[in-house]
PDB file of C-alpha atoms in Angstrom:
ATOM      1  CA  MET A  23       0.085  -0.144  -0.321  1.00 44.00           C
ATOM      2  CA  ILE A  24       3.358   2.377   1.093  1.00 42.00           C
ATOM      3  CA  ARG A  25       4.613   1.705  -2.321  1.00 45.00           C
ATOM      4  CA  ALA A  26       1.382   2.476  -4.483  1.00 44.00           C
ATOM      5  CA  LYS A  27       1.013   5.750  -2.619  1.00 44.00           C
ATOM      6  CA  ARG A  28       4.606   6.029  -3.246  1.00 45.00           C
ATOM      7  CA  GLN A  29       3.469   5.618  -6.972  1.00 45.00           C
ATOM      8  CA  SER A  30       0.231   7.859  -6.762  1.00 46.00           C
ATOM      9  CA  ASN A  31       2.487  10.645  -6.043  1.00 47.00           C
ATOM     10  CA  ALA A  32       4.573  10.655  -8.152  1.00 48.00           C
ATOM     11  CA  LEU A  33       1.994  10.810 -10.362  1.00 47.00           C
ATOM     12  CA  VAL A  34       0.601  13.979  -9.052  1.00 45.00           C
ATOM     13  CA  ALA A  35       4.773  15.811  -8.865  1.00 46.00           C
ATOM     14  CA  GLY A  36       4.710  14.811 -12.576  1.00 50.00           C
ATOM     15  CA  LEU A  37       1.459  17.152 -13.840  1.00 51.00           C
ATOM     16  CA  LEU A  38       2.498  19.514 -10.572  1.00 46.00           C
ATOM     17  CA  PHE A  39       5.958  19.777 -12.284  1.00 47.00           C
ATOM     18  CA  ALA A  40       4.879  19.589 -16.311  1.00 52.00           C
ATOM     19  CA  PRO A  41       3.627  23.055 -16.177  1.00 52.00           C
ATOM     20  CA  LEU A  42       6.803  24.560 -14.433  1.00 49.00           C
ATOM     21  CA  LEU A  43       8.943  22.282 -17.351  1.00 49.00           C
ATOM     22  CA  TRP A  44       6.472  24.504 -19.934  1.00 50.00           C
ATOM     23  CA  LEU A  45       7.625  27.687 -18.292  1.00 48.00           C
ATOM     24  CA  THR A  46      11.581  27.124 -18.076  1.00 49.00           C
ATOM     25  CA  GLY A  47      13.229  29.725 -19.707  1.00 47.00           C
ATOM     26  CA  CYS A  48       9.645  32.598 -20.038  1.00 55.00           C
ATOM     27  CA  ASP A  49      10.896  34.842 -19.045  1.00 61.00           C
ATOM     28  CA  SER A  50       7.983  37.432 -19.985  1.00 78.00           C
ATOM     29  CA  GLY A  51       4.856  37.124 -20.345  1.00 84.00           C
ATOM     30  CA  ALA A  52       5.063  37.022 -24.040  1.00 89.00           C
ATOM     31  CA  SER A  53       6.848  34.232 -23.715  1.00 91.00           C
ATOM     32  CA  ALA A  54       4.784  32.223 -21.709  1.00 92.00           C
ATOM     33  CA  ARG A  55       1.538  32.881 -23.480  1.00 93.00           C
ATOM     34  CA  ALA A  56       3.617  31.312 -26.219  1.00 94.00           C
ATOM     35  CA  GLN A  57       4.301  28.126 -24.353  1.00 94.00           C
ATOM     36  CA  ALA A  58       0.849  27.493 -23.477  1.00 95.00           C
ATOM     37  CA  GLN A  59      -0.676  28.140 -27.092  1.00 95.00           C
ATOM     38  CA  ARG A  60       1.393  25.592 -28.055  1.00 96.00           C
ATOM     39  CA  ALA A  61       0.420  23.433 -25.574  1.00 97.00           C
ATOM     40  CA  GLU A  62      -2.917  24.182 -26.143  1.00 97.00           C
ATOM     41  CA  ASP A  63      -2.216  22.742 -29.998  1.00 97.00           C
ATOM     42  CA  GLU A  64      -0.853  20.193 -28.946  1.00 97.00           C
ATOM     43  CA  VAL A  65      -3.447  19.253 -26.321  1.00 98.00           C
ATOM     44  CA  ASN A  66      -6.509  19.617 -29.096  1.00 98.00           C
ATOM     45  CA  ALA A  67      -4.300  17.368 -31.198  1.00 98.00           C
ATOM     46  CA  THR A  68      -4.456  14.204 -28.637  1.00 98.00           C
ATOM     47  CA  LEU A  69      -8.047  15.069 -27.700  1.00 98.00           C
ATOM     48  CA  ILE A  70      -8.946  14.576 -31.554  1.00 98.00           C
ATOM     49  CA  ARG A  71      -6.861  11.851 -31.695  1.00 98.00           C
ATOM     50  CA  LEU A  72      -7.950   9.891 -28.665  1.00 98.00           C
ATOM     51  CA  ARG A  73     -11.570  10.835 -30.857  1.00 98.00           C
ATOM     52  CA  GLU A  74     -10.620   9.107 -33.222  1.00 98.00           C
ATOM     53  CA  ASP A  75      -9.092   5.947 -30.943  1.00 98.00           C
ATOM     54  CA  LEU A  76     -12.822   5.564 -29.757  1.00 98.00           C
ATOM     55  CA  ALA A  77     -14.813   5.397 -33.101  1.00 98.00           C
ATOM     56  CA  GLN A  78     -11.990   2.898 -34.507  1.00 98.00           C
ATOM     57  CA  ARG A  79     -12.325   0.579 -31.482  1.00 97.00           C
ATOM     58  CA  ARG A  80      -8.470   0.653 -31.152  1.00 98.00           C
ATOM     59  CA  LEU A  81      -8.781   1.289 -26.789  1.00 98.00           C
ATOM     60  CA  GLY A  82      -9.502  -1.985 -25.273  1.00 98.00           C
ATOM     61  CA  ASN A  83     -12.014  -0.871 -22.371  1.00 98.00           C
ATOM     62  CA  GLY A  84     -13.839   1.525 -24.815  1.00 98.00           C
ATOM     63  CA  SER A  85     -14.779  -1.875 -27.090  1.00 98.00           C
ATOM     64  CA  LEU A  86     -15.821  -4.278 -23.794  1.00 98.00           C
ATOM     65  CA  ILE A  87     -17.992  -0.670 -22.963  1.00 98.00           C
ATOM     66  CA  LEU A  88     -19.353  -1.916 -26.352  1.00 98.00           C
ATOM     67  CA  SER A  89     -19.820  -5.738 -25.786  1.00 98.00           C
ATOM     68  CA  TYR A  90     -20.749  -5.741 -22.584  1.00 98.00           C
ATOM     69  CA  ALA A  91     -23.836  -3.340 -22.951  1.00 98.00           C
ATOM     70  CA  ASP A  92     -25.120  -4.918 -25.989  1.00 98.00           C
ATOM     71  CA  THR A  93     -25.192  -8.344 -23.997  1.00 98.00           C
ATOM     72  CA  LEU A  94     -26.929  -6.958 -20.782  1.00 97.00           C
ATOM     73  CA  ALA A  95     -29.257  -4.924 -23.107  1.00 97.00           C
ATOM     74  CA  ARG A  96     -30.279  -8.945 -24.725  1.00 97.00           C
ATOM     75  CA  ASP A  97     -29.680 -10.915 -21.144  1.00 97.00           C
ATOM     76  CA  LYS A  98     -31.439  -7.922 -18.908  1.00 96.00           C
ATOM     77  CA  PRO A  99     -34.480  -5.954 -21.384  1.00 96.00           C
ATOM     78  CA  ASP A 100     -35.156  -4.291 -18.295  1.00 95.00           C
ATOM     79  CA  LEU A 101     -31.798  -2.911 -18.041  1.00 95.00           C
ATOM     80  CA  LYS A 102     -31.462  -1.726 -21.207  1.00 95.00           C
ATOM     81  CA  PRO A 103     -32.235   1.807 -20.618  1.00 95.00           C
ATOM     82  CA  ILE A 104     -28.918   1.956 -17.774  1.00 95.00           C
ATOM     83  CA  THR A 105     -26.805  -0.116 -20.648  1.00 97.00           C
ATOM     84  CA  ASP A 106     -27.854   2.378 -23.465  1.00 97.00           C
ATOM     85  CA  VAL A 107     -26.960   5.358 -21.427  1.00 96.00           C
ATOM     86  CA  LEU A 108     -23.256   3.283 -19.677  1.00 97.00           C
ATOM     87  CA  ARG A 109     -22.505   2.367 -23.400  1.00 98.00           C
ATOM     88  CA  LEU A 110     -21.973   6.410 -24.767  1.00 98.00           C
ATOM     89  CA  GLU A 111     -18.633   6.182 -22.165  1.00 98.00           C
ATOM     90  CA  GLY A 112     -17.547   3.436 -25.339  1.00 98.00           C
ATOM     91  CA  THR A 113     -17.406   6.510 -28.026  1.00 98.00           C
ATOM     92  CA  ALA A 114     -16.610  10.407 -28.353  1.00 98.00           C
ATOM     93  CA  ASP A 115     -20.105  11.383 -26.655  1.00 98.00           C
ATOM     94  CA  GLY A 116     -19.843   9.500 -23.658  1.00 98.00           C
ATOM     95  CA  ARG A 117     -19.021  11.803 -20.401  1.00 98.00           C
ATOM     96  CA  LEU A 118     -15.374  11.511 -19.686  1.00 98.00           C
ATOM     97  CA  TYR A 119     -14.358  11.805 -23.036  1.00 98.00           C
ATOM     98  CA  GLN A 120     -16.830  15.242 -23.580  1.00 98.00           C
ATOM     99  CA  GLY A 121     -15.548  16.398 -20.080  1.00 98.00           C
ATOM    100  CA  LEU A 122     -12.224  16.715 -21.442  1.00 98.00           C
ATOM    101  CA  ARG A 123     -13.497  18.669 -24.365  1.00 98.00           C
ATOM    102  CA  LYS A 124     -15.129  21.033 -22.328  1.00 98.00           C
ATOM    103  CA  ARG A 125     -12.752  21.049 -19.794  1.00 98.00           C
ATOM    104  CA  PHE A 126     -10.412  22.183 -22.720  1.00 98.00           C
ATOM    105  CA  ASP A 127     -12.646  24.780 -23.935  1.00 98.00           C
ATOM    106  CA  ASP A 128     -12.814  26.199 -20.467  1.00 98.00           C
ATOM    107  CA  ASN A 129      -9.335  26.444 -20.248  1.00 98.00           C
ATOM    108  CA  ARG A 130      -8.752  28.124 -23.785  1.00 97.00           C
ATOM    109  CA  ALA A 131     -11.098  31.023 -22.583  1.00 96.00           C
ATOM    110  CA  ALA A 132      -9.432  31.177 -19.252  1.00 95.00           C
ATOM    111  CA  PHE A 133      -5.650  32.507 -21.907  1.00 93.00           C
ATOM    112  CA  PRO A 134      -5.016  35.780 -19.640  1.00 94.00           C
ATOM    113  CA  PRO A 135      -4.704  38.573 -21.642  1.00 94.00           C
ATOM    114  CA  PRO A 136      -1.845  39.340 -23.443  1.00 91.00           C
ATOM    115  CA  ASP A 137      -0.129  42.153 -21.406  1.00 92.00           C
ATOM    116  CA  ALA A 138      -0.445  39.840 -18.700  1.00 95.00           C
ATOM    117  CA  SER A 139       2.819  37.894 -16.568  1.00 94.00           C
ATOM    118  CA  ALA A 140       4.597  34.735 -16.754  1.00 93.00           C
ATOM    119  CA  ARG A 141       3.645  33.487 -13.179  1.00 94.00           C
ATOM    120  CA  ALA A 142      -0.299  34.271 -14.822  1.00 95.00           C
ATOM    121  CA  TYR A 143      -0.130  31.514 -16.917  1.00 95.00           C
ATOM    122  CA  GLU A 144       0.780  28.600 -14.604  1.00 95.00           C
ATOM    123  CA  PRO A 145      -3.281  27.446 -13.637  1.00 96.00           C
ATOM    124  CA  VAL A 146      -3.674  27.204 -17.499  1.00 97.00           C
ATOM    125  CA  LEU A 147      -0.202  25.301 -17.760  1.00 96.00           C
ATOM    126  CA  ALA A 148      -1.519  22.837 -14.768  1.00 96.00           C
ATOM    127  CA  GLU A 149      -4.774  22.183 -16.273  1.00 98.00           C
ATOM    128  CA  TYR A 150      -3.592  21.925 -19.520  1.00 97.00           C
ATOM    129  CA  ALA A 151      -0.608  18.970 -18.456  1.00 97.00           C
ATOM    130  CA  ALA A 152      -3.596  17.734 -16.249  1.00 97.00           C
ATOM    131  CA  LEU A 153      -5.860  16.944 -19.755  1.00 98.00           C
ATOM    132  CA  ARG A 154      -2.814  15.643 -21.831  1.00 97.00           C
ATOM    133  CA  ALA A 155      -2.703  13.091 -19.142  1.00 97.00           C
ATOM    134  CA  ALA A 156      -5.732  12.159 -18.677  1.00 98.00           C
ATOM    135  CA  ALA A 157      -6.276  12.126 -23.361  1.00 98.00           C
ATOM    136  CA  ASP A 158      -3.441   9.581 -23.016  1.00 97.00           C
ATOM    137  CA  PRO A 159      -4.562   6.665 -24.780  1.00 97.00           C
ATOM    138  CA  ALA A 160      -3.384   4.153 -22.045  1.00 96.00           C
ATOM    139  CA  GLU A 161      -4.529   6.448 -19.019  1.00 97.00           C
ATOM    140  CA  PHE A 162      -7.480   6.674 -20.844  1.00 98.00           C
ATOM    141  CA  ASN A 163      -8.386   2.908 -21.560  1.00 98.00           C
ATOM    142  CA  ARG A 164      -8.149   2.382 -17.531  1.00 98.00           C
ATOM    143  CA  ALA A 165     -10.315   5.624 -16.410  1.00 98.00           C
ATOM    144  CA  LEU A 166     -13.082   3.501 -18.985  1.00 98.00           C
ATOM    145  CA  SER A 167     -12.427   0.271 -16.449  1.00 98.00           C
ATOM    146  CA  ASP A 168     -14.856   2.352 -13.977  1.00 98.00           C
ATOM    147  CA  PRO A 169     -18.342   2.369 -16.667  1.00 98.00           C
ATOM    148  CA  LEU A 170     -17.141  -1.153 -17.674  1.00 98.00           C
ATOM    149  CA  ASN A 171     -17.437  -2.856 -14.735  1.00 98.00           C
ATOM    150  CA  ALA A 172     -20.141  -1.233 -13.553  1.00 97.00           C
ATOM    151  CA  LEU A 173     -22.029  -2.786 -16.642  1.00 97.00           C
ATOM    152  CA  ALA A 174     -20.091  -6.393 -15.734  1.00 97.00           C
ATOM    153  CA  ASP A 175     -21.234  -5.855 -12.277  1.00 96.00           C
ATOM    154  CA  MET A 176     -25.131  -5.399 -13.153  1.00 96.00           C
ATOM    155  CA  SER A 177     -24.673  -8.876 -14.944  1.00 96.00           C
ATOM    156  CA  ASP A 178     -24.004 -10.351 -11.620  1.00 92.00           C
ATOM    157  CA  GLY A 179     -21.299 -12.530 -11.952  1.00 91.00           C
ATOM    158  CA  ALA A 180     -22.041 -13.676 -15.873  1.00 96.00           C
ATOM    159  CA  LEU A 181     -19.262 -10.600 -17.684  1.00 97.00           C
ATOM    160  CA  PRO A 182     -16.119 -10.356 -15.973  1.00 97.00           C
ATOM    161  CA  ARG A 183     -14.900  -7.312 -14.329  1.00 97.00           C
ATOM    162  CA  VAL A 184     -11.726  -5.910 -16.355  1.00 97.00           C
ATOM    163  CA  ASP A 185      -8.880  -4.139 -14.600  1.00 96.00           C
ATOM    164  CA  SER A 186     -10.247  -5.010 -11.070  1.00 96.00           C
ATOM    165  CA  ILE A 187     -10.339  -6.880  -8.392  1.00 95.00           C
ATOM    166  CA  SER A 188     -13.966  -8.955  -7.980  1.00 94.00           C
ATOM    167  CA  ALA A 189     -16.521  -6.853  -6.260  1.00 94.00           C
ATOM    168  CA  GLY A 190     -16.724  -9.397  -3.333  1.00 94.00           C
ATOM    169  CA  ALA A 191     -12.785  -9.017  -2.712  1.00 96.00           C
ATOM    170  CA  SER A 192     -12.621  -5.410  -3.053  1.00 96.00           C
ATOM    171  CA  ARG A 193     -15.259  -5.038  -0.195  1.00 95.00           C
ATOM    172  CA  SER A 194     -13.307  -7.348   1.633  1.00 96.00           C
ATOM    173  CA  ALA A 195     -10.267  -5.750   1.126  1.00 96.00           C
ATOM    174  CA  ASN A 196     -11.443  -2.087   1.787  1.00 96.00           C
ATOM    175  CA  ALA A 197     -14.131  -2.922   4.899  1.00 95.00           C
ATOM    176  CA  ALA A 198     -16.458  -1.469   2.439  1.00 95.00           C
ATOM    177  CA  ASP A 199     -19.907  -0.981   2.283  1.00 93.00           C
ATOM    178  CA  SER A 200     -21.950  -1.937  -0.752  1.00 88.00           C
ATOM    179  CA  HIS A 201     -23.605   0.596  -3.116  1.00 87.00           C
ATOM    180  CA  GLY A 202     -24.219  -2.274  -5.428  1.00 87.00           C
ATOM    181  CA  PRO A 203     -24.049  -2.012  -9.433  1.00 92.00           C
ATOM    182  CA  GLY A 204     -23.022   1.253 -10.603  1.00 93.00           C
ATOM    183  CA  SER A 205     -21.256   2.639  -7.393  1.00 93.00           C
ATOM    184  CA  GLN A 206     -17.428   2.497  -8.884  1.00 95.00           C
ATOM    185  CA  LEU A 207     -19.513   5.991 -10.526  1.00 97.00           C
ATOM    186  CA  VAL A 208     -20.252   7.386  -7.275  1.00 96.00           C
ATOM    187  CA  GLY A 209     -17.973  10.405  -6.474  1.00 97.00           C
ATOM    188  CA  ASN A 210     -17.317  10.799  -9.855  1.00 98.00           C
ATOM    189  CA  PRO A 211     -18.103  14.299 -10.805  1.00 98.00           C
ATOM    190  CA  HIS A 212     -18.759  13.125 -15.269  1.00 98.00           C
ATOM    191  CA  TYR A 213     -21.902  11.676 -13.868  1.00 97.00           C
ATOM    192  CA  GLY A 214     -23.308  12.941 -10.699  1.00 97.00           C
ATOM    193  CA  SER A 215     -22.249  15.413  -7.929  1.00 97.00           C
ATOM    194  CA  TRP A 216     -22.767  15.998  -3.496  1.00 97.00           C
ATOM    195  CA  GLN A 217     -25.870  18.169  -3.131  1.00 96.00           C
ATOM    196  CA  THR A 218     -25.282  19.811   0.394  1.00 93.00           C
ATOM    197  CA  ASN A 219     -28.882  20.549   2.807  1.00 93.00           C
ATOM    198  CA  SER A 220     -29.465  22.825   5.061  1.00 91.00           C
ATOM    199  CA  SER A 221     -28.190  21.258   7.963  1.00 90.00           C
ATOM    200  CA  GLY A 222     -25.183  20.432   5.935  1.00 90.00           C
ATOM    201  CA  THR A 223     -25.648  16.757   5.162  1.00 94.00           C
ATOM    202  CA  SER A 224     -25.002  15.910   1.678  1.00 97.00           C
ATOM    203  CA  PHE A 225     -26.390  12.931  -0.324  1.00 96.00           C
ATOM    204  CA  TRP A 226     -25.024  11.863  -4.643  1.00 96.00           C
ATOM    205  CA  VAL A 227     -27.348  12.428  -7.236  1.00 96.00           C
ATOM    206  CA  TRP A 228     -26.970  11.446 -10.672  1.00 95.00           C
ATOM    207  CA  TYR A 229     -26.840  13.413 -13.280  1.00 95.00           C
ATOM    208  CA  GLY A 230     -30.339  12.711 -16.475  1.00 93.00           C
ATOM    209  CA  GLN A 231     -30.047   9.855 -17.278  1.00 92.00           C
ATOM    210  CA  TYR A 232     -27.436   7.987 -14.398  1.00 94.00           C
ATOM    211  CA  ALA A 233     -30.368   8.586 -11.745  1.00 92.00           C
ATOM    212  CA  LEU A 234     -31.840   4.949 -13.188  1.00 91.00           C
ATOM    213  CA  ILE A 235     -28.740   3.439 -11.805  1.00 90.00           C
ATOM    214  CA  SER A 236     -31.065   3.881  -8.936  1.00 86.00           C
ATOM    215  CA  ASN A 237     -33.946   4.126  -9.801  1.00 84.00           C
ATOM    216  CA  LEU A 238     -33.686   0.864 -11.909  1.00 80.00           C
ATOM    217  CA  LEU A 239     -31.528  -0.882  -9.316  1.00 76.00           C
ATOM    218  CA  GLY A 240     -32.483   0.479  -6.410  1.00 75.00           C
ATOM    219  CA  GLY A 241     -30.190   0.659  -3.030  1.00 70.00           C
ATOM    220  CA  PRO A 242     -29.804   2.854  -0.169  1.00 73.00           C
ATOM    221  CA  ARG A 243     -29.743   6.453  -0.629  1.00 87.00           C
ATOM    222  CA  ILE A 244     -25.735   7.502  -0.409  1.00 94.00           C
ATOM    223  CA  GLY A 245     -24.644   9.688   1.952  1.00 95.00           C
ATOM    224  CA  TYR A 246     -21.129  11.489   1.996  1.00 97.00           C
ATOM    225  CA  GLY A 247     -20.717  10.420   5.601  1.00 95.00           C
ATOM    226  CA  ALA A 248     -20.600   7.166   5.339  1.00 92.00           C
ATOM    227  CA  TRP A 249     -19.741   6.935   2.304  1.00 96.00           C
ATOM    228  CA  SER A 250     -16.087   8.211   2.715  1.00 96.00           C
ATOM    229  CA  GLY A 251     -15.091   6.397   5.084  1.00 94.00           C
ATOM    230  CA  ARG A 252     -16.317   3.594   3.873  1.00 95.00           C
ATOM    231  CA  ARG A 253     -16.230   3.619  -0.063  1.00 96.00           C
ATOM    232  CA  ASP A 254     -14.374   0.878  -1.869  1.00 97.00           C
ATOM    233  CA  TYR A 255     -12.088   1.259  -4.735  1.00 98.00           C
ATOM    234  CA  SER A 256     -13.146   3.032  -8.035  1.00 98.00           C
ATOM    235  CA  TYR A 257     -10.110   3.595 -10.797  1.00 98.00           C
ATOM    236  CA  TYR A 258     -11.172   7.624 -10.753  1.00 98.00           C
ATOM    237  CA  HIS A 259     -10.537   7.671  -6.529  1.00 98.00           C
ATOM    238  CA  ASP A 260      -7.825   5.980  -6.552  1.00 97.00           C
ATOM    239  CA  TRP A 261      -5.415   6.567  -9.314  1.00 97.00           C
ATOM    240  CA  GLY A 262      -7.297   9.261 -11.721  1.00 97.00           C
ATOM    241  CA  ARG A 263      -8.579  11.769  -9.854  1.00 97.00           C
ATOM    242  CA  ASP A 264      -5.542  14.150 -11.194  1.00 96.00           C
ATOM    243  CA  ALA A 265      -5.384  13.680 -14.130  1.00 97.00           C
ATOM    244  CA  TYR A 266     -10.191  13.357 -14.612  1.00 98.00           C
ATOM    245  CA  THR A 267     -11.620  16.000 -12.200  1.00 98.00           C
ATOM    246  CA  SER A 268     -11.769  20.113 -13.363  1.00 98.00           C
ATOM    247  CA  PRO A 269      -9.946  22.269 -11.223  1.00 97.00           C
ATOM    248  CA  SER A 270     -13.881  24.022 -10.319  1.00 97.00           C
ATOM    249  CA  ASP A 271     -14.529  19.622  -9.472  1.00 98.00           C
ATOM    250  CA  ARG A 272     -12.166  20.127  -7.463  1.00 97.00           C
ATOM    251  CA  ARG A 273     -13.158  23.184  -5.580  1.00 97.00           C
ATOM    252  CA  ARG A 274     -16.505  21.351  -5.003  1.00 97.00           C
ATOM    253  CA  GLN A 275     -15.326  18.401  -3.624  1.00 97.00           C
ATOM    254  CA  ASN A 276     -13.088  20.111  -1.355  1.00 97.00           C
ATOM    255  CA  GLN A 277     -16.081  22.418  -0.207  1.00 97.00           C
ATOM    256  CA  VAL A 278     -18.104  19.125   0.632  1.00 97.00           C
ATOM    257  CA  GLU A 279     -15.635  17.436   2.479  1.00 97.00           C
ATOM    258  CA  SER A 280     -14.673  20.142   4.695  1.00 97.00           C
ATOM    259  CA  THR A 281     -18.817  20.977   5.289  1.00 96.00           C
ATOM    260  CA  ALA A 282     -18.818  16.963   6.557  1.00 97.00           C
ATOM    261  CA  ARG A 283     -15.608  17.646   8.448  1.00 96.00           C
ATOM    262  CA  ARG A 284     -17.074  20.925  10.155  1.00 96.00           C
ATOM    263  CA  LYS A 285     -20.643  19.007  10.520  1.00 96.00           C
ATOM    264  CA  PHE A 286     -18.332  15.842  12.028  1.00 96.00           C
ATOM    265  CA  SER A 287     -16.838  17.895  14.917  1.00 96.00           C
ATOM    266  CA  SER A 288     -19.482  19.590  15.775  1.00 96.00           C
ATOM    267  CA  GLU A 289     -21.742  16.510  16.663  1.00 96.00           C
ATOM    268  CA  GLY A 290     -18.319  14.741  18.362  1.00 97.00           C
ATOM    269  CA  ARG A 291     -17.762  12.264  15.381  1.00 96.00           C
ATOM    270  CA  THR A 292     -14.742  11.370  14.009  1.00 96.00           C
ATOM    271  CA  PHE A 293     -14.830  12.457   9.656  1.00 96.00           C
ATOM    272  CA  ARG A 294     -12.393  10.094   7.492  1.00 96.00           C
ATOM    273  CA  SER A 295     -11.517  11.491   4.622  1.00 97.00           C
ATOM    274  CA  PRO A 296     -12.254   9.458   1.287  1.00 97.00           C
ATOM    275  CA  TYR A 297      -8.687  10.187  -0.164  1.00 96.00           C
ATOM    276  CA  ALA A 298      -7.123   9.022   3.555  1.00 95.00           C
ATOM    277  CA  ARG A 299      -5.661   6.073   1.457  1.00 95.00           C
ATOM    278  CA  GLN A 300      -5.394   4.517  -1.762  1.00 96.00           C
ATOM    279  CA  ARG A 301      -8.103   1.770  -1.855  1.00 97.00           C
ATOM    280  CA  GLN A 302      -6.890  -1.736  -3.213  1.00 96.00           C
ATOM    281  CA  GLY A 303      -8.873  -3.039  -5.990  1.00 96.00           C
ATOM    282  CA  ALA A 304      -6.702  -2.585  -8.746  1.00 94.00           C
ATOM    283  CA  SER A 305      -5.501  -5.842 -11.107  1.00 93.00           C
ATOM    284  CA  SER A 306      -1.821  -5.927 -10.568  1.00 92.00           C
ATOM    285  CA  ARG A 307      -1.467  -5.144 -13.971  1.00 91.00           C
ATOM    286  CA  VAL A 308      -3.190  -1.553 -13.743  1.00 93.00           C
ATOM    287  CA  VAL A 309      -0.694  -1.044 -10.826  1.00 92.00           C
ATOM    288  CA  SER A 310       2.341  -1.557 -11.982  1.00 90.00           C
ATOM    289  CA  GLN A 311       1.627   0.254 -15.647  1.00 88.00           C
ATOM    290  CA  LYS A 312       0.463   3.461 -13.332  1.00 87.00           C
ATOM    291  CA  ALA A 313       4.341   2.670 -11.818  1.00 82.00           C
ATOM    292  CA  TYR A 314       6.036   3.005 -14.983  1.00 78.00           C
ATOM    293  CA  ALA A 315       4.427   6.221 -15.602  1.00 77.00           C
ATOM    294  CA  GLY A 316       5.255   7.502 -12.460  1.00 71.00           C
ATOM    295  CA  ARG A 317       9.027   6.248 -12.634  1.00 67.00           C
ATOM    296  CA  TYR A 318       9.488   7.197 -16.513  1.00 58.00           C
ATOM    297  CA  GLY A 319       6.771  10.272 -17.083  1.00 56.00           C
ATOM    298  CA  GLY A 320       4.391   8.135 -18.768  1.00 51.00           C
ATOM    299  CA  ALA A 321       1.045   9.969 -19.154  1.00 46.00           C
ATOM    300  CA  SER A 322       2.430  13.153 -17.498  1.00 42.00           C
ATOM    301  CA  SER A 323       5.918  12.787 -19.557  1.00 40.00           C
ATOM    302  CA  MET A 324       6.404  15.258 -21.196  1.00 34.00           C
ATOM    303  CA  ARG A 325       8.242  13.724 -23.363  1.00 33.00           C
ATOM    304  CA  GLY A 326       5.430  11.897 -25.197  1.00 33.00           C
ATOM    305  CA  PHE A 327       2.447  10.466 -25.006  1.00 30.00           C
ATOM    306  CA  GLY A 328       3.241   6.765 -24.615  1.00 30.00           C
ATOM    307  CA  GLY A 329       0.605   4.106 -26.383  1.00 33.00           C
ATOM    308  CA  GLY A 330      -2.397   2.711 -26.141  1.00 36.00           C
ATOM    309  CA  SER A 331      -3.986  -0.140 -24.757  1.00 38.00           C
ATOM    310  CA  ARG A 332      -3.726  -3.780 -27.049  1.00 35.00           C
ATOM    311  CA  GLY A 333      -6.719  -4.982 -25.444  1.00 38.00           C
ATOM    312  CA  PRO A 334      -8.380  -5.557 -21.690  1.00 38.00           C
ATOM    313  CA  ILE A 335      -6.093  -6.924 -18.454  1.00 37.00           C
ATOM    314  CA  ARG A 336      -9.357  -8.816 -16.816  1.00 44.00           C
ATOM    315  CA  GLY A 337      -8.862  -8.893 -13.391  1.00 43.00           C
ATOM    316  CA  LYS A 338      -8.091 -11.721 -11.178  1.00 36.00           C
TER     317      LYS A 338
END
């Protein structure tokens, strides 16, 4: 666990250091602006290539999402409204890819004025560094394991999880509560948000058609306080949050956690952050891939993006 935490920290350090590398030698705002414009072009080209990879089914997990969704729609027709929604995640119309495009557009709109100092470009370059990491085909393929495994869990074991250990083994390893199929997506800002009421209690609310996950599959209403201390493994929360969270979503996450921490303290209870420790559950192949990325640059490297996935890595 300590080793995995260090690997995760190495990736975070790479993301934070990347904008400084971009700014190396920038002794003026004009130079920094030119650097930011080059970064913009680079990230845009990467997103276009990723879109093509999805369209051509070059990402193993993306292709499996389409296959799993079709199989579930056939074998469990009552779940078709859900599978139709999750099926989109294997395409460029999914929330994961569209979220990256929106962040790119927002970041481009946040460019400082031409007369700004070099320091003013650091947030823009930091976001481009995160987007570059997230749009790496191998990294994006791993991130797709969450919606893919949501489909797998809906099959009651007929379809295997990918890039993850089994649901039962994961809950046991993490002493986690069971929130039912689709719980990998809870807390991920691409699929919903935490809504806080007047008493300071936050509950998970799905976006749009993703509400079908709770409407059709049932399960308890998920409160932030209980979830934060006993959440299970997900790729987003345990490996991908730095790359796949926009600055505004990160601020909202911090605010929800701060509100919960104050509420727990006022009630004499101990609050456990959802990110106080990294959960177990990733397959050994994912851990080794992330270790390589953290050590040699990988998705966040300024030397290159790395390769895409040639196929699924199945959990044990």
